[in-house]
XYZ file of C-alpha atoms in Angstrom:
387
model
C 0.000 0.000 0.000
C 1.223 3.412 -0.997
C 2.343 6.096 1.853
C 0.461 8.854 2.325
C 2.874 11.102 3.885
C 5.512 10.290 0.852
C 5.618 12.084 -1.979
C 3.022 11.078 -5.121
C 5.138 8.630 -7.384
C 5.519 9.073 -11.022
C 3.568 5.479 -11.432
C 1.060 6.519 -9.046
C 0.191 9.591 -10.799
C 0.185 7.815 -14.058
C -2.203 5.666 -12.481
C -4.524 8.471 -11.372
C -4.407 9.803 -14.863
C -4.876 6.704 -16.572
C -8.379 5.662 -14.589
C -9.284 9.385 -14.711
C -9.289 8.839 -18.808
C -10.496 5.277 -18.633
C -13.880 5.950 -16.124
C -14.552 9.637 -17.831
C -14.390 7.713 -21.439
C -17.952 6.178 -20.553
C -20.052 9.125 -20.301
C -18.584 9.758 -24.316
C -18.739 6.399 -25.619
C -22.246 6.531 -26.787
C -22.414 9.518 -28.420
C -21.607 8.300 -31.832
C -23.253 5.377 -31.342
C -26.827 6.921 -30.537
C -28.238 5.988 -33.900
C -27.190 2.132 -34.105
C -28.147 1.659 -30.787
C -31.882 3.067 -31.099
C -32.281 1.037 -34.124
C -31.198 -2.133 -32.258
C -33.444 -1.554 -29.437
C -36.471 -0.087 -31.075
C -36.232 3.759 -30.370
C -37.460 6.191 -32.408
C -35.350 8.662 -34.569
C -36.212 11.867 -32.275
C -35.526 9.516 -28.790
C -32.245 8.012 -29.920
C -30.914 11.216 -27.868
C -31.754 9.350 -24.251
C -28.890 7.084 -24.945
C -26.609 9.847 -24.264
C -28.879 12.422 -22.101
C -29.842 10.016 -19.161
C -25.846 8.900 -19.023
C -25.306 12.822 -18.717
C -28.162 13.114 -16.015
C -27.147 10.145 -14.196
C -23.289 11.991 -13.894
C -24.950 15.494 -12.836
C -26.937 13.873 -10.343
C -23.982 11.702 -8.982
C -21.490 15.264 -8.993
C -24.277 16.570 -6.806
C -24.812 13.566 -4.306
C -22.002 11.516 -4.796
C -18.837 13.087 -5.087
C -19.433 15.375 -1.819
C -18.924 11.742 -0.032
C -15.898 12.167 -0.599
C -15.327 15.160 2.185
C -16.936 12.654 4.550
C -15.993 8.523 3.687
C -12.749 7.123 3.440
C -11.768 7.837 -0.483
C -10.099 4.452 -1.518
C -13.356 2.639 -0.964
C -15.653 5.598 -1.915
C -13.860 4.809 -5.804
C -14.086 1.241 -5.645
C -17.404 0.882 -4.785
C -18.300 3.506 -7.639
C -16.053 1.678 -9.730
C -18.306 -1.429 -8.832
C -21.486 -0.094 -10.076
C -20.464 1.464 -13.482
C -18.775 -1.994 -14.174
C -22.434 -4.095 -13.638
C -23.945 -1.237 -15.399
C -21.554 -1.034 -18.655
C -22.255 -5.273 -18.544
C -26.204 -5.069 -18.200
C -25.845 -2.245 -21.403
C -23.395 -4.362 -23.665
C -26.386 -7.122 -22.869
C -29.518 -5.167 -23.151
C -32.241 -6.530 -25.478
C -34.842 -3.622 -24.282
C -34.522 0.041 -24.020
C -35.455 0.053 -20.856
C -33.019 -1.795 -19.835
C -30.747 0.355 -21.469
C -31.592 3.259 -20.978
C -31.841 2.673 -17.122
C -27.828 1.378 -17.447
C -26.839 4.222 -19.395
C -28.483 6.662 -15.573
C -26.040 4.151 -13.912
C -22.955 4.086 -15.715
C -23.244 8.265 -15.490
C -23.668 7.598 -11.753
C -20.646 5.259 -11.608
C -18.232 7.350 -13.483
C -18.120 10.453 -10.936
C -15.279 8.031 -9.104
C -13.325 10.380 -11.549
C -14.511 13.482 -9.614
C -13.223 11.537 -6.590
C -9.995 10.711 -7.905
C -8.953 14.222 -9.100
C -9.199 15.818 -5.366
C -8.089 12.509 -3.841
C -4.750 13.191 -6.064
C -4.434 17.088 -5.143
C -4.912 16.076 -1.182
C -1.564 13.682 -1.683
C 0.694 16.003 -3.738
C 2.389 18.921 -1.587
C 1.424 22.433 -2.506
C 4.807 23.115 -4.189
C 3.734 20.280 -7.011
C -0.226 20.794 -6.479
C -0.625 22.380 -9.950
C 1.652 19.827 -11.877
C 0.274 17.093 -10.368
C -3.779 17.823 -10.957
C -2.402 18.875 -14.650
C -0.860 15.749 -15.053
C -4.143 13.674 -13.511
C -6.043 16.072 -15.878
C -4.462 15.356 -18.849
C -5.718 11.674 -18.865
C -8.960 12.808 -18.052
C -8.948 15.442 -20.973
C -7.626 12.151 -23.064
C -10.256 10.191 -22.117
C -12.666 12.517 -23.163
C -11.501 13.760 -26.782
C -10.630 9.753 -27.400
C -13.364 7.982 -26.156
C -15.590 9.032 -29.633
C -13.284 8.053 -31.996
C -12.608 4.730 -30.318
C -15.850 3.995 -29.619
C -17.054 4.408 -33.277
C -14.093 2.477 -34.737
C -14.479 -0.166 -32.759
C -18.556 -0.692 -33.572
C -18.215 -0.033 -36.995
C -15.712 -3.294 -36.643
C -17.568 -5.223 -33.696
C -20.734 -3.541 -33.035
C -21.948 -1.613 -30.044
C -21.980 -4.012 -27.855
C -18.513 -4.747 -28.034
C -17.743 -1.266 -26.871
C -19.579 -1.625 -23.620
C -17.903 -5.317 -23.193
C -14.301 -4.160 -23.496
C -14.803 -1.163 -21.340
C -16.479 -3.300 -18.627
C -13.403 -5.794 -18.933
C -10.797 -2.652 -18.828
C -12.870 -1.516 -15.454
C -12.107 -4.343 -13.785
C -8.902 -4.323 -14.456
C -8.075 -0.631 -13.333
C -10.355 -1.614 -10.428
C -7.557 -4.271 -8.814
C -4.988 -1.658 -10.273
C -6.410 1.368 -7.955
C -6.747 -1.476 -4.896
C -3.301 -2.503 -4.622
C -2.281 0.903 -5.202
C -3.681 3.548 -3.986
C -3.382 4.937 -0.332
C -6.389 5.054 2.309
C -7.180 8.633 3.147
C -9.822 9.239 5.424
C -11.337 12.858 5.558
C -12.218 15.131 8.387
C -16.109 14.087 8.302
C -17.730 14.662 11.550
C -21.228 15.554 9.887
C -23.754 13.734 8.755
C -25.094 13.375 5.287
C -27.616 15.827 5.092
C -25.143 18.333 6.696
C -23.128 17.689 3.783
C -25.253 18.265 1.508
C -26.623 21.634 3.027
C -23.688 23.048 3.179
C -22.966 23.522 -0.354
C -25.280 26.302 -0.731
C -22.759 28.226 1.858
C -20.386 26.804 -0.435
C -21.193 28.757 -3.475
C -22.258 31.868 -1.451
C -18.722 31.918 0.694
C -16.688 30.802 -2.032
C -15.816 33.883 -4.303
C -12.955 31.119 -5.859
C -15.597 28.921 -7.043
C -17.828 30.824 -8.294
C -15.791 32.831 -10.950
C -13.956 29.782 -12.036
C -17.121 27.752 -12.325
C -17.829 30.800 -14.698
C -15.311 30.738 -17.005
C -15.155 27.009 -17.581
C -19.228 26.867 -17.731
C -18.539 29.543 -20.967
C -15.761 27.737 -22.265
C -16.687 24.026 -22.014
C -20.640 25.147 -23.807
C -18.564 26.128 -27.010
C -16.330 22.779 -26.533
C -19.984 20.929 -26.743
C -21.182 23.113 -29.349
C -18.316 22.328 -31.677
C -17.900 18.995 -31.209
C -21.864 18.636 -31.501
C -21.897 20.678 -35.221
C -18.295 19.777 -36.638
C -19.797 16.046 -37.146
C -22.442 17.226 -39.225
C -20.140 20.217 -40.913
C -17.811 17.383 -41.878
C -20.203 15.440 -43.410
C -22.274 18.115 -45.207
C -19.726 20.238 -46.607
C -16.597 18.121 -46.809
C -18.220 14.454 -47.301
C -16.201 12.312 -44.784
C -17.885 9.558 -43.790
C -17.858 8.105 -39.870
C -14.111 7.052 -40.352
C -12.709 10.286 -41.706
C -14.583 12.186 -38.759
C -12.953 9.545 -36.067
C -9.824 10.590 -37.554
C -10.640 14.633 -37.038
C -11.548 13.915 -33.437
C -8.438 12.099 -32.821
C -6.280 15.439 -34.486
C -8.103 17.650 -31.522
C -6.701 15.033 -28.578
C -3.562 17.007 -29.059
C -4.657 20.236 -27.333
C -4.909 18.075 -24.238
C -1.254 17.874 -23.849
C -0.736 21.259 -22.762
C -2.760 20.447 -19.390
C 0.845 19.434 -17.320
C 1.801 22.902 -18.555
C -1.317 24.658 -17.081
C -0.445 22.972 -13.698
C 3.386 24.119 -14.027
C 2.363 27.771 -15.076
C -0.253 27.571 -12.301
C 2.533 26.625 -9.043
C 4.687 28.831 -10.872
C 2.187 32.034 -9.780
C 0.876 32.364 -13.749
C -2.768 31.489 -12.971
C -4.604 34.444 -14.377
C -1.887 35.301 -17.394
C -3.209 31.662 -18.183
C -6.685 31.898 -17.806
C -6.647 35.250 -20.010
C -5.004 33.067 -22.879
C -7.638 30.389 -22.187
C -10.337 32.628 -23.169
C -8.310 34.408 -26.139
C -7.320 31.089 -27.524
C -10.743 30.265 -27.524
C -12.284 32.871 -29.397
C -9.584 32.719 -32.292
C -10.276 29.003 -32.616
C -13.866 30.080 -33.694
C -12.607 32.738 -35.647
C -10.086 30.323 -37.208
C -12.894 27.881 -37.680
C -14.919 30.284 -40.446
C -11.783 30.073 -42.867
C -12.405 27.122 -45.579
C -11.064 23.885 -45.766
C -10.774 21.114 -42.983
C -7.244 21.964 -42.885
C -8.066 25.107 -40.955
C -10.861 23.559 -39.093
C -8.469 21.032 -37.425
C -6.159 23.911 -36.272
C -9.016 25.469 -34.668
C -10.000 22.246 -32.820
C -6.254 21.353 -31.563
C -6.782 25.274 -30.362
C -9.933 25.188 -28.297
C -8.907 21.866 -26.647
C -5.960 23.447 -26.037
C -8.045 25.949 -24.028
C -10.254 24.242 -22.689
C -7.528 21.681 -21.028
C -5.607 24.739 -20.039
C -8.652 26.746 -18.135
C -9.643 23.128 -16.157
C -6.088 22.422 -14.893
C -5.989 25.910 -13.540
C -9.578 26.092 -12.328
C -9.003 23.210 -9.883
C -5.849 23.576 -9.003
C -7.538 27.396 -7.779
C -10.322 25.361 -6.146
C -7.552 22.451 -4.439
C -5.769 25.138 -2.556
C -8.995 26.371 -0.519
C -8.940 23.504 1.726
C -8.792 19.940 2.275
C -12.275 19.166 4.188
C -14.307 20.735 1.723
C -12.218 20.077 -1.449
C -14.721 16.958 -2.983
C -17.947 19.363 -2.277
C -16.277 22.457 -4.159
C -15.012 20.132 -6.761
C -18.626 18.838 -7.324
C -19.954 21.966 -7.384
C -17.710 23.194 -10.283
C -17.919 20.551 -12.417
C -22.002 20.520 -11.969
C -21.833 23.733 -12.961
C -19.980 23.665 -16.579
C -21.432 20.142 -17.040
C -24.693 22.214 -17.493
C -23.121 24.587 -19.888
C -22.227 22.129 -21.881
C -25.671 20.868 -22.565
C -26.540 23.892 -23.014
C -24.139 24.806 -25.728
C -24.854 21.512 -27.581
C -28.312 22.576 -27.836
C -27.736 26.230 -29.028
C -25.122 24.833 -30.966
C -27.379 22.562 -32.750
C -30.105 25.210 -32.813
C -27.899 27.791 -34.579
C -26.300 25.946 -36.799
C -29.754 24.256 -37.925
C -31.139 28.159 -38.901
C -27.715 30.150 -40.328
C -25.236 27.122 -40.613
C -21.886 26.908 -39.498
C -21.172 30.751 -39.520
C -23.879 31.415 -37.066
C -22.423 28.549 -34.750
C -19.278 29.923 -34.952
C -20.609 33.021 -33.985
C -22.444 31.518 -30.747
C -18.771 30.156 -30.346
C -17.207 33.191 -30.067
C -19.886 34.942 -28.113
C -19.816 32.794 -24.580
C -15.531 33.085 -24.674
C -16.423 36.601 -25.301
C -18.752 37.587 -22.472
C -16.485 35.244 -19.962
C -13.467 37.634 -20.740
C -15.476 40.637 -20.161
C -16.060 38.987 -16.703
C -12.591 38.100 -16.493
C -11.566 41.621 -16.614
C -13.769 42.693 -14.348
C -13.686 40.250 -11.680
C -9.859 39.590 -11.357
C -9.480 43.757 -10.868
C -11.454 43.134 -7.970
C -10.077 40.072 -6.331
């Protein structure tokens, strides 16, 4: 068993990072798959949707009454036993013969897969403040892997296997990184000394006390809606105006996992004192990947999506590592709380992203892009001068 009071290993932060991809990589898996899915199980064109949305509700629901746990039970088994349900629940989907039965799998896996949000602060709490920032931008670069690969992957490997082969392997993989995290991974027991229902009524004083939190959860919320937004339209842009078929977009999604590299550089820049330098370029970077985004040719598009990644990995790393510092006993809570909050933007700005480019095309979803970035950087300015 690993030492709490020593110093987070290189293999132990690689493992943190690795499980952070691996879990995360559900909630994406089925979002190219939608339509073969509802055609297997008998759901109509305009519900093929609820294979995606009830995973996405069952992870808001479980960042709002799940991950706070993690302020209050001992963290090692608060993972596993999350860890524990998404596995039977990725199983009972690769099996399902119903929608039902599906559907109410896909609510669990989303409720399974916030072990992530419990291994991101459980990481922070073992790395010293000196290597806080490196370390959660190290963690979060998996995670941000996990996300921009888990679509490609999962649509190669059902156009090969089928869609229930996706759900199989990553059920087998969980298992696996299950025993991994149990041999490895140190006990750490929080502070608790509440109950519950204490818990969960503090977190309104959270977001009133918390100044930190809430202009963080701010700019991400902006920034992670336009992420949605493009990589809800791009699919169709490709398709409509260039002609790839599922393959050749695979292969664009896999060009954009490439702004996720910079996240061990947010952490550096963000121990190193740099944290709102970095959070300005964030929101720059992200508007000039929309504007980047309206000149022709896929060539150019691809830039633009190794570019907002690229911000959107940087603004995350920095965001929590602001967050990590504000204390260890409420540090699960907080975290919950911010990533409840841009997990609704991002809903949000795959509906106004499919909404707007539905009326005026890709040049009004660009536009939309550019407008959240925008109105976060007016914020930016405004709010830093004061803090």
């Amino acid at each position: 068993m690993t030492d709490p009071s020593r110093p987070l290993s290189r293999g132990l932060v690689f493992l943190f990072a690795a499980a952070c991809g691996l879990i995360v990589a559900n909630l994406y898996y089925p979002q190219p798959l939608a339509g073969p899915i509802a055609r297997d199980l008998g759901l109509s064109p305009g519900a093929a949707g609820l294979t995606v949305t009830l995973t996405q509700i069952g992870y808001g629901l479980g960042l709002l009454f799940l991950v706070p746990l993690g302020d209050l039970v001992e963290n090692r088994r608060l993972v596993l036993a999350l860890m524990g349900g998404l596995t039977v629940a990725l199983v009972v989907a690769g099996l399902a013969g119903s929608a039902a039965v599906f559907l109410t799998a896909g609510l669990a896996i989303g409720l399974g897969a916030v072990a992530v949000q419990v291994l991101v602060p459980f990481a922070a709490a073992l790395a010293d403040d000196a290597t806080r920032g490196r370390t959660v931008g190290n963690v979060m670069s998996g995670l941000m892997l996990g996300i921009m690969l888990a679509r490609p992957v999962s649509a190669l490997i059902a156009d090969v296997a089928g869609w229930h082969m996706v759900y199989a392997l990553s059920g087998a993989a969980m298992v696996g990184l299950a025993a991994a995290l149990r041999l490895r991974l140190p006990q750490r027991v929080p502070q608790g000394g509440m109950s519950y229902g204490a818990l969960l009524h503090s977190m309104m004083g959270l977001v009133r006390d918390t100044p930190v939190l809430r202009r963080r959860a701010l700019y991400h919320t902006a920034l992670f809606s336009v992420f949605s937004l493009f990589w809800t339209v791009t699919p169709l842009l490709l398709a409509e105006r260039y002609g790839l078929d599922q393959r050749g977009i695979a292969l664009f999604a896999l060009a954009g996992v490439a702004g996720a590299l910079i996240a061990p550089v947010a952490g550096r820049l963000a121990d190193a004192g740099h944290t709102r330098m970095a959070t300005l370029s964030a929101l720059l970077l992200a508007i000039a990947a929309f504007a980047l985004s309206l000149a022709p040719g896929v060539i150019a598009l691809t830039v633009a999506a190794i570019a907002l990644d690229a911000a959107i990995s940087l603004n995350l790393v920095l965001s929590q590592r602001e967050i990590f510092t504000l204390g260890a006993a409420t540090r699960n809570r907080l975290n919950g709380l911010f990533m409840a909050a841009f997990f609704v933007g991002g809903a949000a700005g795959s509906a106004f992203g499919a909404f707007a480019y539905d009326q005026g095309g890709w040049l009004a979803a660009a536009l939309v892009g550019m407008a959240a970035p925008t109105l976060a950087l007016a914020a930016f300015l405004a709010l830093e001068r004061r803090a």
